């Protein structure tokens, strides 16, 4: 499971001309789900998202408060391309969880995130849709969380070893 977390002044998701959801200050989370991911990785990444100290406190001390500490909003967007690997100049998505399984997994992720925080503070895009994600970065601050697959793809590992 991989998450790109961006501290934002505001963020929104549109599909066509319709705004699906939007937030003010907080974080935008782009989430890529691997075919190897389990609830264990999900729980770990949720904990990190909620407790990652990327905001300043009331005294102006940087890197001291989390989105949860500051009672801010979270916008989550499923992004399978985060699980891609390069094959020459072409993207290969075989590490990404299949669409039918990942939608259920992503919805479970959202449910758990909302239960771990506040239901009304967690927004999301439209799974599987062609979306436009509008992000106004704050800082900019971007953090990548990458949880390795629980079952490494031995064929990919062998190919990587051959390149070294």
JSON list of C-alpha atoms in Angstrom, two decimals:
[
{"chain": "A", "resi": 1, "resn": "UNK", "atom": "CA", "xyz": [0.00, 0.00, 0.00]},
{"chain": "A", "resi": 2, "resn": "UNK", "atom": "CA", "xyz": [1.29, 3.39, -0.91]},
{"chain": "A", "resi": 3, "resn": "UNK", "atom": "CA", "xyz": [-0.02, 6.80, 0.09]},
{"chain": "A", "resi": 4, "resn": "UNK", "atom": "CA", "xyz": [1.07, 10.21, -1.08]},
{"chain": "A", "resi": 5, "resn": "UNK", "atom": "CA", "xyz": [0.03, 12.70, 1.57]},
{"chain": "A", "resi": 6, "resn": "UNK", "atom": "CA", "xyz": [-0.03, 16.37, 0.66]},
{"chain": "A", "resi": 7, "resn": "UNK", "atom": "CA", "xyz": [-0.66, 19.15, 3.13]},
{"chain": "A", "resi": 8, "resn": "UNK", "atom": "CA", "xyz": [-3.21, 21.40, 1.47]},
{"chain": "A", "resi": 9, "resn": "UNK", "atom": "CA", "xyz": [-4.86, 24.78, 1.86]},
{"chain": "A", "resi": 10, "resn": "UNK", "atom": "CA", "xyz": [-7.80, 23.29, -0.05]},
{"chain": "A", "resi": 11, "resn": "UNK", "atom": "CA", "xyz": [-8.51, 20.36, -2.35]},
{"chain": "A", "resi": 12, "resn": "UNK", "atom": "CA", "xyz": [-11.41, 19.07, -4.40]},
{"chain": "A", "resi": 13, "resn": "UNK", "atom": "CA", "xyz": [-12.40, 16.31, -6.78]},
{"chain": "A", "resi": 14, "resn": "UNK", "atom": "CA", "xyz": [-14.54, 16.85, -9.84]},
{"chain": "A", "resi": 15, "resn": "UNK", "atom": "CA", "xyz": [-15.94, 14.35, -12.30]},
{"chain": "A", "resi": 16, "resn": "UNK", "atom": "CA", "xyz": [-16.95, 16.12, -15.48]},
{"chain": "A", "resi": 17, "resn": "UNK", "atom": "CA", "xyz": [-18.60, 19.34, -14.34]},
{"chain": "A", "resi": 18, "resn": "UNK", "atom": "CA", "xyz": [-19.70, 17.96, -10.95]},
{"chain": "A", "resi": 19, "resn": "UNK", "atom": "CA", "xyz": [-17.74, 18.63, -7.76]},
{"chain": "A", "resi": 20, "resn": "UNK", "atom": "CA", "xyz": [-17.78, 15.30, -5.94]},
{"chain": "A", "resi": 21, "resn": "UNK", "atom": "CA", "xyz": [-16.18, 16.55, -2.74]},
{"chain": "A", "resi": 22, "resn": "UNK", "atom": "CA", "xyz": [-13.96, 19.29, -1.37]},
{"chain": "A", "resi": 23, "resn": "UNK", "atom": "CA", "xyz": [-12.06, 20.21, 1.77]},
{"chain": "A", "resi": 24, "resn": "UNK", "atom": "CA", "xyz": [-10.40, 23.25, 3.27]},
{"chain": "A", "resi": 25, "resn": "UNK", "atom": "CA", "xyz": [-7.12, 23.01, 5.19]},
{"chain": "A", "resi": 26, "resn": "UNK", "atom": "CA", "xyz": [-5.93, 19.49, 5.84]},
{"chain": "A", "resi": 27, "resn": "UNK", "atom": "CA", "xyz": [-4.43, 16.68, 3.81]},
{"chain": "A", "resi": 28, "resn": "UNK", "atom": "CA", "xyz": [-5.10, 15.11, 0.45]},
{"chain": "A", "resi": 29, "resn": "UNK", "atom": "CA", "xyz": [-4.27, 11.39, 0.41]},
{"chain": "A", "resi": 30, "resn": "UNK", "atom": "CA", "xyz": [-3.63, 9.65, -2.90]},
{"chain": "A", "resi": 31, "resn": "UNK", "atom": "CA", "xyz": [-3.88, 5.93, -2.16]},
{"chain": "A", "resi": 32, "resn": "UNK", "atom": "CA", "xyz": [-2.52, 3.06, -4.23]},
{"chain": "A", "resi": 33, "resn": "UNK", "atom": "CA", "xyz": [-3.58, -0.44, -3.22]},
{"chain": "A", "resi": 34, "resn": "UNK", "atom": "CA", "xyz": [-1.35, -3.42, -4.03]},
{"chain": "A", "resi": 35, "resn": "UNK", "atom": "CA", "xyz": [-2.72, -6.87, -4.77]},
{"chain": "A", "resi": 36, "resn": "UNK", "atom": "CA", "xyz": [-0.74, -8.03, -1.73]},
{"chain": "A", "resi": 37, "resn": "UNK", "atom": "CA", "xyz": [-2.21, -5.57, 0.76]},
{"chain": "A", "resi": 38, "resn": "UNK", "atom": "CA", "xyz": [-4.06, -6.73, 3.84]},
{"chain": "A", "resi": 39, "resn": "UNK", "atom": "CA", "xyz": [-5.95, -5.09, 6.68]},
{"chain": "A", "resi": 40, "resn": "UNK", "atom": "CA", "xyz": [-2.63, -4.99, 8.58]},
{"chain": "A", "resi": 41, "resn": "UNK", "atom": "CA", "xyz": [-1.14, -2.52, 6.08]},
{"chain": "A", "resi": 42, "resn": "UNK", "atom": "CA", "xyz": [-4.41, -0.62, 6.01]},
{"chain": "A", "resi": 43, "resn": "UNK", "atom": "CA", "xyz": [-4.46, -0.17, 9.78]},
{"chain": "A", "resi": 44, "resn": "UNK", "atom": "CA", "xyz": [-0.82, 0.97, 9.79]},
{"chain": "A", "resi": 45, "resn": "UNK", "atom": "CA", "xyz": [-1.30, 3.53, 7.05]},
{"chain": "A", "resi": 46, "resn": "UNK", "atom": "CA", "xyz": [-4.46, 4.92, 8.67]},
{"chain": "A", "resi": 47, "resn": "UNK", "atom": "CA", "xyz": [-2.58, 5.40, 11.92]},
{"chain": "A", "resi": 48, "resn": "UNK", "atom": "CA", "xyz": [0.23, 7.21, 10.07]},
{"chain": "A", "resi": 49, "resn": "UNK", "atom": "CA", "xyz": [-2.14, 9.46, 8.12]},
{"chain": "A", "resi": 50, "resn": "UNK", "atom": "CA", "xyz": [-3.92, 10.56, 11.27]},
{"chain": "A", "resi": 51, "resn": "UNK", "atom": "CA", "xyz": [-0.80, 11.06, 13.38]},
{"chain": "A", "resi": 52, "resn": "UNK", "atom": "CA", "xyz": [1.75, 12.36, 10.88]},
{"chain": "A", "resi": 53, "resn": "UNK", "atom": "CA", "xyz": [3.04, 15.62, 12.35]},
{"chain": "A", "resi": 54, "resn": "UNK", "atom": "CA", "xyz": [3.20, 17.98, 9.38]},
{"chain": "A", "resi": 55, "resn": "UNK", "atom": "CA", "xyz": [1.45, 21.03, 10.84]},
{"chain": "A", "resi": 56, "resn": "UNK", "atom": "CA", "xyz": [2.63, 23.75, 13.17]},
{"chain": "A", "resi": 57, "resn": "UNK", "atom": "CA", "xyz": [1.19, 24.17, 16.63]},
{"chain": "A", "resi": 58, "resn": "UNK", "atom": "CA", "xyz": [-0.52, 27.27, 18.03]},
{"chain": "A", "resi": 59, "resn": "UNK", "atom": "CA", "xyz": [2.88, 28.70, 19.03]},
{"chain": "A", "resi": 60, "resn": "UNK", "atom": "CA", "xyz": [4.18, 28.42, 15.46]},
{"chain": "A", "resi": 61, "resn": "UNK", "atom": "CA", "xyz": [6.43, 25.44, 16.14]},
{"chain": "A", "resi": 62, "resn": "UNK", "atom": "CA", "xyz": [6.69, 23.49, 12.88]},
{"chain": "A", "resi": 63, "resn": "UNK", "atom": "CA", "xyz": [6.20, 19.74, 12.45]},
{"chain": "A", "resi": 64, "resn": "UNK", "atom": "CA", "xyz": [4.45, 19.47, 15.78]},
{"chain": "A", "resi": 65, "resn": "UNK", "atom": "CA", "xyz": [0.77, 18.68, 15.08]},
{"chain": "A", "resi": 66, "resn": "UNK", "atom": "CA", "xyz": [-1.14, 16.15, 13.03]},
{"chain": "A", "resi": 67, "resn": "UNK", "atom": "CA", "xyz": [-4.32, 16.51, 10.98]},
{"chain": "A", "resi": 68, "resn": "UNK", "atom": "CA", "xyz": [-6.11, 14.86, 13.90]},
{"chain": "A", "resi": 69, "resn": "UNK", "atom": "CA", "xyz": [-4.54, 17.21, 16.47]},
{"chain": "A", "resi": 70, "resn": "UNK", "atom": "CA", "xyz": [-5.63, 20.22, 14.43]},
{"chain": "A", "resi": 71, "resn": "UNK", "atom": "CA", "xyz": [-9.14, 18.84, 13.69]},
{"chain": "A", "resi": 72, "resn": "UNK", "atom": "CA", "xyz": [-8.62, 19.27, 9.95]},
{"chain": "A", "resi": 73, "resn": "UNK", "atom": "CA", "xyz": [-10.14, 17.56, 6.93]},
{"chain": "A", "resi": 74, "resn": "UNK", "atom": "CA", "xyz": [-8.90, 14.66, 4.81]},
{"chain": "A", "resi": 75, "resn": "UNK", "atom": "CA", "xyz": [-9.63, 14.10, 1.13]},
{"chain": "A", "resi": 76, "resn": "UNK", "atom": "CA", "xyz": [-8.86, 10.55, -0.07]},
{"chain": "A", "resi": 77, "resn": "UNK", "atom": "CA", "xyz": [-8.49, 9.61, -3.71]},
{"chain": "A", "resi": 78, "resn": "UNK", "atom": "CA", "xyz": [-7.92, 6.07, -4.92]},
{"chain": "A", "resi": 79, "resn": "UNK", "atom": "CA", "xyz": [-5.03, 6.09, -7.40]},
{"chain": "A", "resi": 80, "resn": "UNK", "atom": "CA", "xyz": [-4.03, 2.71, -8.78]},
{"chain": "A", "resi": 81, "resn": "UNK", "atom": "CA", "xyz": [-1.18, 4.26, -10.79]},
{"chain": "A", "resi": 82, "resn": "UNK", "atom": "CA", "xyz": [0.81, 4.48, -7.54]},
{"chain": "A", "resi": 83, "resn": "UNK", "atom": "CA", "xyz": [1.21, 0.71, -7.80]},
{"chain": "A", "resi": 84, "resn": "UNK", "atom": "CA", "xyz": [2.67, 0.84, -11.30]},
{"chain": "A", "resi": 85, "resn": "UNK", "atom": "CA", "xyz": [6.18, -0.14, -12.31]},
{"chain": "A", "resi": 86, "resn": "UNK", "atom": "CA", "xyz": [8.02, 0.99, -15.42]},
{"chain": "A", "resi": 87, "resn": "UNK", "atom": "CA", "xyz": [8.60, -1.41, -18.28]},
{"chain": "A", "resi": 88, "resn": "UNK", "atom": "CA", "xyz": [10.69, 0.73, -20.57]},
{"chain": "A", "resi": 89, "resn": "UNK", "atom": "CA", "xyz": [8.52, 3.79, -21.10]},
{"chain": "A", "resi": 90, "resn": "UNK", "atom": "CA", "xyz": [5.27, 1.98, -20.42]},
{"chain": "A", "resi": 91, "resn": "UNK", "atom": "CA", "xyz": [3.47, 1.61, -17.11]},
{"chain": "A", "resi": 92, "resn": "UNK", "atom": "CA", "xyz": [2.71, -1.91, -15.89]},
{"chain": "A", "resi": 93, "resn": "UNK", "atom": "CA", "xyz": [-0.07, -2.27, -13.33]},
{"chain": "A", "resi": 94, "resn": "UNK", "atom": "CA", "xyz": [0.16, -5.96, -12.40]},
{"chain": "A", "resi": 95, "resn": "UNK", "atom": "CA", "xyz": [1.04, -5.08, -8.79]},
{"chain": "A", "resi": 96, "resn": "UNK", "atom": "CA", "xyz": [-2.19, -3.11, -8.33]},
{"chain": "A", "resi": 97, "resn": "UNK", "atom": "CA", "xyz": [-5.15, -4.86, -6.75]},
{"chain": "A", "resi": 98, "resn": "UNK", "atom": "CA", "xyz": [-7.84, -5.75, -9.31]},
{"chain": "A", "resi": 99, "resn": "UNK", "atom": "CA", "xyz": [-10.66, -3.20, -9.65]},
{"chain": "A", "resi": 100, "resn": "UNK", "atom": "CA", "xyz": [-13.36, -5.47, -8.24]},
{"chain": "A", "resi": 101, "resn": "UNK", "atom": "CA", "xyz": [-11.35, -6.29, -5.10]},
{"chain": "A", "resi": 102, "resn": "UNK", "atom": "CA", "xyz": [-9.79, -2.86, -4.64]},
{"chain": "A", "resi": 103, "resn": "UNK", "atom": "CA", "xyz": [-13.13, -1.03, -4.55]},
{"chain": "A", "resi": 104, "resn": "UNK", "atom": "CA", "xyz": [-14.25, -3.13, -1.60]},
{"chain": "A", "resi": 105, "resn": "UNK", "atom": "CA", "xyz": [-10.81, -2.73, 0.05]},
{"chain": "A", "resi": 106, "resn": "UNK", "atom": "CA", "xyz": [-10.84, 1.04, -0.53]},
{"chain": "A", "resi": 107, "resn": "UNK", "atom": "CA", "xyz": [-14.34, 1.37, 0.95]},
{"chain": "A", "resi": 108, "resn": "UNK", "atom": "CA", "xyz": [-13.17, -0.57, 4.01]},
{"chain": "A", "resi": 109, "resn": "UNK", "atom": "CA", "xyz": [-10.20, 1.81, 4.24]},
{"chain": "A", "resi": 110, "resn": "UNK", "atom": "CA", "xyz": [-12.55, 4.82, 4.19]},
{"chain": "A", "resi": 111, "resn": "UNK", "atom": "CA", "xyz": [-14.84, 3.25, 6.81]},
{"chain": "A", "resi": 112, "resn": "UNK", "atom": "CA", "xyz": [-11.93, 2.51, 9.13]},
{"chain": "A", "resi": 113, "resn": "UNK", "atom": "CA", "xyz": [-10.41, 5.98, 8.60]},
{"chain": "A", "resi": 114, "resn": "UNK", "atom": "CA", "xyz": [-13.75, 7.64, 9.41]},
{"chain": "A", "resi": 115, "resn": "UNK", "atom": "CA", "xyz": [-14.23, 5.48, 12.52]},
{"chain": "A", "resi": 116, "resn": "UNK", "atom": "CA", "xyz": [-10.67, 6.27, 13.66]},
{"chain": "A", "resi": 117, "resn": "UNK", "atom": "CA", "xyz": [-11.23, 10.00, 13.21]},
{"chain": "A", "resi": 118, "resn": "UNK", "atom": "CA", "xyz": [-14.49, 11.79, 12.43]},
{"chain": "A", "resi": 119, "resn": "UNK", "atom": "CA", "xyz": [-16.99, 10.76, 9.79]},
{"chain": "A", "resi": 120, "resn": "UNK", "atom": "CA", "xyz": [-17.66, 14.31, 8.59]},
{"chain": "A", "resi": 121, "resn": "UNK", "atom": "CA", "xyz": [-13.94, 15.18, 8.28]},
{"chain": "A", "resi": 122, "resn": "UNK", "atom": "CA", "xyz": [-13.09, 12.43, 5.74]},
{"chain": "A", "resi": 123, "resn": "UNK", "atom": "CA", "xyz": [-14.13, 12.99, 2.12]},
{"chain": "A", "resi": 124, "resn": "UNK", "atom": "CA", "xyz": [-13.32, 10.99, -0.98]},
{"chain": "A", "resi": 125, "resn": "UNK", "atom": "CA", "xyz": [-13.44, 11.02, -4.75]},
{"chain": "A", "resi": 126, "resn": "UNK", "atom": "CA", "xyz": [-15.44, 8.69, -6.96]},
{"chain": "A", "resi": 127, "resn": "UNK", "atom": "CA", "xyz": [-13.85, 5.27, -7.21]},
{"chain": "A", "resi": 128, "resn": "UNK", "atom": "CA", "xyz": [-13.00, 4.21, -10.76]},
{"chain": "A", "resi": 129, "resn": "UNK", "atom": "CA", "xyz": [-14.06, 7.51, -12.32]},
{"chain": "A", "resi": 130, "resn": "UNK", "atom": "CA", "xyz": [-11.95, 9.78, -14.47]},
{"chain": "A", "resi": 131, "resn": "UNK", "atom": "CA", "xyz": [-11.40, 12.54, -11.90]},
{"chain": "A", "resi": 132, "resn": "UNK", "atom": "CA", "xyz": [-9.79, 15.92, -11.79]},
{"chain": "A", "resi": 133, "resn": "UNK", "atom": "CA", "xyz": [-8.07, 16.45, -8.45]},
{"chain": "A", "resi": 134, "resn": "UNK", "atom": "CA", "xyz": [-7.52, 20.09, -7.60]},
{"chain": "A", "resi": 135, "resn": "UNK", "atom": "CA", "xyz": [-4.88, 20.52, -4.93]},
{"chain": "A", "resi": 136, "resn": "UNK", "atom": "CA", "xyz": [-3.57, 23.76, -3.49]},
{"chain": "A", "resi": 137, "resn": "UNK", "atom": "CA", "xyz": [-0.45, 22.58, -1.68]},
{"chain": "A", "resi": 138, "resn": "UNK", "atom": "CA", "xyz": [0.54, 24.19, 1.58]},
{"chain": "A", "resi": 139, "resn": "UNK", "atom": "CA", "xyz": [4.30, 24.54, 1.85]},
{"chain": "A", "resi": 140, "resn": "UNK", "atom": "CA", "xyz": [4.47, 22.46, -0.33]},
{"chain": "A", "resi": 141, "resn": "UNK", "atom": "CA", "xyz": [4.63, 19.48, 2.00]},
{"chain": "A", "resi": 142, "resn": "UNK", "atom": "CA", "xyz": [4.38, 16.03, 0.41]},
{"chain": "A", "resi": 143, "resn": "UNK", "atom": "CA", "xyz": [5.10, 12.78, 2.22]},
{"chain": "A", "resi": 144, "resn": "UNK", "atom": "CA", "xyz": [5.21, 9.30, 0.70]},
{"chain": "A", "resi": 145, "resn": "UNK", "atom": "CA", "xyz": [4.20, 6.34, 2.83]},
{"chain": "A", "resi": 146, "resn": "UNK", "atom": "CA", "xyz": [5.11, 3.02, 1.26]},
{"chain": "A", "resi": 147, "resn": "UNK", "atom": "CA", "xyz": [4.31, -0.28, 2.90]},
{"chain": "A", "resi": 148, "resn": "UNK", "atom": "CA", "xyz": [6.04, -3.13, 1.04]},
{"chain": "A", "resi": 149, "resn": "UNK", "atom": "CA", "xyz": [3.89, -5.99, -0.24]},
{"chain": "A", "resi": 150, "resn": "UNK", "atom": "CA", "xyz": [3.46, -8.84, 2.23]},
{"chain": "A", "resi": 151, "resn": "UNK", "atom": "CA", "xyz": [4.15, -11.30, -0.60]},
{"chain": "A", "resi": 152, "resn": "UNK", "atom": "CA", "xyz": [6.93, -9.98, -2.86]},
{"chain": "A", "resi": 153, "resn": "UNK", "atom": "CA", "xyz": [6.60, -10.72, -6.54]},
{"chain": "A", "resi": 154, "resn": "UNK", "atom": "CA", "xyz": [9.62, -13.01, -7.04]},
{"chain": "A", "resi": 155, "resn": "UNK", "atom": "CA", "xyz": [9.57, -12.55, -10.83]},
{"chain": "A", "resi": 156, "resn": "UNK", "atom": "CA", "xyz": [9.91, -8.78, -10.43]},
{"chain": "A", "resi": 157, "resn": "UNK", "atom": "CA", "xyz": [12.62, -9.16, -7.78]},
{"chain": "A", "resi": 158, "resn": "UNK", "atom": "CA", "xyz": [14.59, -11.47, -10.08]},
{"chain": "A", "resi": 159, "resn": "UNK", "atom": "CA", "xyz": [14.31, -8.97, -12.95]},
{"chain": "A", "resi": 160, "resn": "UNK", "atom": "CA", "xyz": [15.52, -6.16, -10.66]},
{"chain": "A", "resi": 161, "resn": "UNK", "atom": "CA", "xyz": [18.49, -8.29, -9.53]},
{"chain": "A", "resi": 162, "resn": "UNK", "atom": "CA", "xyz": [19.46, -8.93, -13.16]},
{"chain": "A", "resi": 163, "resn": "UNK", "atom": "CA", "xyz": [19.63, -5.16, -13.76]},
{"chain": "A", "resi": 164, "resn": "UNK", "atom": "CA", "xyz": [22.05, -4.57, -10.84]}
]
